[in-house]
Amino acid sequence: MPNRKNPKYIFVVGGVMSGVGKGVATSSIGKILQARGLEVTAVKIDPYVNVDAGTMNPTEHGEVFVLDDGMECDQDMGNYERFLNRDLTRTNYMTTGSVYLSVIQKERNLEYGGKQVEVVPRIPLEVIERLNKAAAKNKAEIVITEIGGTVGEYENILFLEAVRMLRLRHPEDVLLALVSYLPALGAGGNELKTKPTQHAVRSLNAVGLHPDIIFARAHTPLDTKRKEKIEFMCSLKKGDVISAPDIESIYDEALDFEKENLSDLILKKFRIRSVKRDLREWRAMVQRIKNAKRPIKIGIVGKYFGTGNFVLEDSYISVIESIKHAAGSLNRKPEITWLSAGEFDPHDNKRYRVALKKLGGFDGIIVPGGFGSRGVEGKIQAIRYVREHKIPYFGLCYGMQLAVVEFARHVAGLPDANTTEVNAKTPHPVIDILPEQKELLAQKNYGGSMRLGAYPAQLTPKTIAREAYGKSKISERHRHRYEVNHDYIERLKEKGLVFSGQSPDRRLMEIAELPRDTHPFFLGTQFHPEFKSRPLYPHPLFVEFIRVAMR
Ligand code: GLN
């Protein structure tokens, strides 16, 4: 347990309903405290039983974000990294499943000295131990922990119990923030209703907690009258209710919070003194993104489309953010269009040629990561079209593998080439399973077993990749089971494909590209560059892609 010299803990919980931007609020609180000169880290707690997010379908749960150390986690972790500009670790993420798993492992190892292991206090204590570890590992002075779900649910009760225990022992080191939603009623939707928030506070009271700060999430800013009402009805001190209206860009929220002097409020509650206050770079970045008016049209071809935009944008959030960072840095406003791969598949759509012509209307096309065979033929057709019509192309992981398949089929004279992920019996498996992965799959070992996390790569001089990065050694994050098959590398190279990035032992092809004199930008990465792009440090390959797309 922390003592006075130890870190301060801020817990962020949600009230009324989920999906109201708790993750962005958490990230923004982190950002403004960081701007006050404090070392901040952020932890996400997800209440589900899955041990990590790796086995979950992105169409239902959003993107699976990957950390340097290979942790597969919730997309909120991506926001924390983007806002804080810190590489987080597996200590920054936990689920009900992972907490139980370690308690059970400890019990099996006789670590509880023959005692009966009770859910309370063992599970909450394990949670607290993990939070302490996260603080130590990240050398953090402030640990902001977002607890998934909403208060009053059965699922997150043990995490709230951890907050209660920690706070009981160290009241001066713990703050609890409730992000609550205020529905709007009335013809103009102007009347914000506070009652659901009052109920959420009652739910917290029922588990022995009371919020120190309430973030009033609503369509519009909160007026003084409503602020006072929440303060009075929910027993909060004056000034402890923060208005959090809808925003144009998620990066705005940190600036909005500071308009309400939130960092002063938190520092005062923790009795921390700081004279530093530096959000200049952040403000300039937000301005640049907002002021960019000239559009850049990017098409994203994928299979996870058609279930409504909300789901869609959540499935590819890091790709979207990376495009925004790069475009913003070049003073362009990205216009992203979702293109369903099925449209381009001759088997699915007789008019696929007409559909393909649409690609000519874009400044650049991206095929992002993916799994399985659905949509693959359509993606390959789209890649062929943009290669032949010299439209800038950026392939991310599967998008790189399928570019290699396309090139093998239509340039290298291997018309039946494929990835064994789609056709295990293809005569030309130009993309094949990594040898170490074969065994794992045979054992049905699917969880956390892909080639995951950061691996180094060596770049080839005088290539687009080498010039974009401006250095020859890079480290990027991975999440895949398949790779370019060595048996075909010579043939592909002879026909003009350049492997401009390779693992240091030259075994794995990390980047494939076409020379600049044959195509303006045709490049794919076996890794996921989108996991490392930050608003203040856009990813060099995304920047280069957008730069070429602007021409
Ligand atoms: N399905 C491919 C593989 O497993 C690509 C994975 C991805 O795009 N993340 O190798």
JSON list of C-alpha atoms and ligand atoms in Angstrom, two decimals, residues 368-372 396-399 401 419 421 431-434 450 478-483 526 528 530-531, ligand 1:
[
{"chain": "A", "resi": 368, "resn": "PRO", "atom": "CA", "xyz": [-5.79, -2.43, -42.61]},
{"chain": "A", "resi": 369, "resn": "GLY", "atom": "CA", "xyz": [-5.19, -5.55, -40.53]},
{"chain": "A", "resi": 370, "resn": "GLY", "atom": "CA", "xyz": [-7.60, -8.44, -40.58]},
{"chain": "A", "resi": 371, "resn": "PHE", "atom": "CA", "xyz": [-8.11, -12.15, -40.20]},
{"chain": "A", "resi": 372, "resn": "GLY", "atom": "CA", "xyz": [-9.75, -14.95, -42.15]},
{"chain": "A", "resi": 396, "resn": "LEU", "atom": "CA", "xyz": [-1.13, -2.62, -42.65]},
{"chain": "A", "resi": 397, "resn": "CYS", "atom": "CA", "xyz": [-0.31, -6.21, -41.69]},
{"chain": "A", "resi": 398, "resn": "TYR", "atom": "CA", "xyz": [-2.95, -8.17, -43.65]},
{"chain": "A", "resi": 399, "resn": "GLY", "atom": "CA", "xyz": [-2.85, -5.27, -46.09]},
{"chain": "A", "resi": 401, "resn": "GLN", "atom": "CA", "xyz": [0.37, -9.76, -46.93]},
{"chain": "A", "resi": 419, "resn": "THR", "atom": "CA", "xyz": [-1.92, -16.97, -48.13]},
{"chain": "A", "resi": 421, "resn": "GLU", "atom": "CA", "xyz": [-4.71, -18.48, -44.00]},
{"chain": "A", "resi": 431, "resn": "ILE", "atom": "CA", "xyz": [2.25, -16.00, -47.30]},
{"chain": "A", "resi": 432, "resn": "ASP", "atom": "CA", "xyz": [2.54, -18.89, -44.89]},
{"chain": "A", "resi": 433, "resn": "ILE", "atom": "CA", "xyz": [2.16, -19.56, -41.21]},
{"chain": "A", "resi": 434, "resn": "LEU", "atom": "CA", "xyz": [5.15, -18.84, -38.99]},
{"chain": "A", "resi": 450, "resn": "MET", "atom": "CA", "xyz": [0.37, -14.70, -31.97]},
{"chain": "A", "resi": 478, "resn": "HIS", "atom": "CA", "xyz": [3.13, -6.86, -34.26]},
{"chain": "A", "resi": 479, "resn": "ARG", "atom": "CA", "xyz": [0.08, -9.09, -34.10]},
{"chain": "A", "resi": 480, "resn": "HIS", "atom": "CA", "xyz": [0.14, -11.88, -36.66]},
{"chain": "A", "resi": 481, "resn": "ARG", "atom": "CA", "xyz": [0.59, -15.58, -37.31]},
{"chain": "A", "resi": 482, "resn": "TYR", "atom": "CA", "xyz": [1.57, -15.50, -40.98]},
{"chain": "A", "resi": 483, "resn": "GLU", "atom": "CA", "xyz": [4.56, -14.08, -42.83]},
{"chain": "A", "resi": 526, "resn": "GLN", "atom": "CA", "xyz": [3.97, -6.68, -41.51]},
{"chain": "A", "resi": 528, "resn": "HIS", "atom": "CA", "xyz": [1.03, -2.21, -37.16]},
{"chain": "A", "resi": 530, "resn": "GLU", "atom": "CA", "xyz": [-0.90, 2.68, -36.20]},
{"chain": "A", "resi": 531, "resn": "PHE", "atom": "CA", "xyz": [-0.15, 1.55, -32.65]},
{"chain": "B", "resi": 1, "resn": "GLN", "atom": "N1", "xyz": [-4.26, -12.55, -40.51]},
{"chain": "B", "resi": 1, "resn": "GLN", "atom": "C1", "xyz": [-2.91, -12.16, -40.69]},
{"chain": "B", "resi": 1, "resn": "GLN", "atom": "C2", "xyz": [-1.96, -12.94, -39.80]},
{"chain": "B", "resi": 1, "resn": "GLN", "atom": "O1", "xyz": [-2.36, -13.52, -38.84]},
{"chain": "B", "resi": 1, "resn": "GLN", "atom": "C3", "xyz": [-2.73, -10.68, -40.47]},
{"chain": "B", "resi": 1, "resn": "GLN", "atom": "C4", "xyz": [-2.99, -10.28, -39.06]},
{"chain": "B", "resi": 1, "resn": "GLN", "atom": "C5", "xyz": [-3.26, -8.81, -38.92]},
{"chain": "B", "resi": 1, "resn": "GLN", "atom": "O2", "xyz": [-3.58, -8.13, -39.87]},
{"chain": "B", "resi": 1, "resn": "GLN", "atom": "N2", "xyz": [-3.14, -8.31, -37.72]},
{"chain": "B", "resi": 1, "resn": "GLN", "atom": "O3", "xyz": [-0.78, -12.98, -40.05]}
]
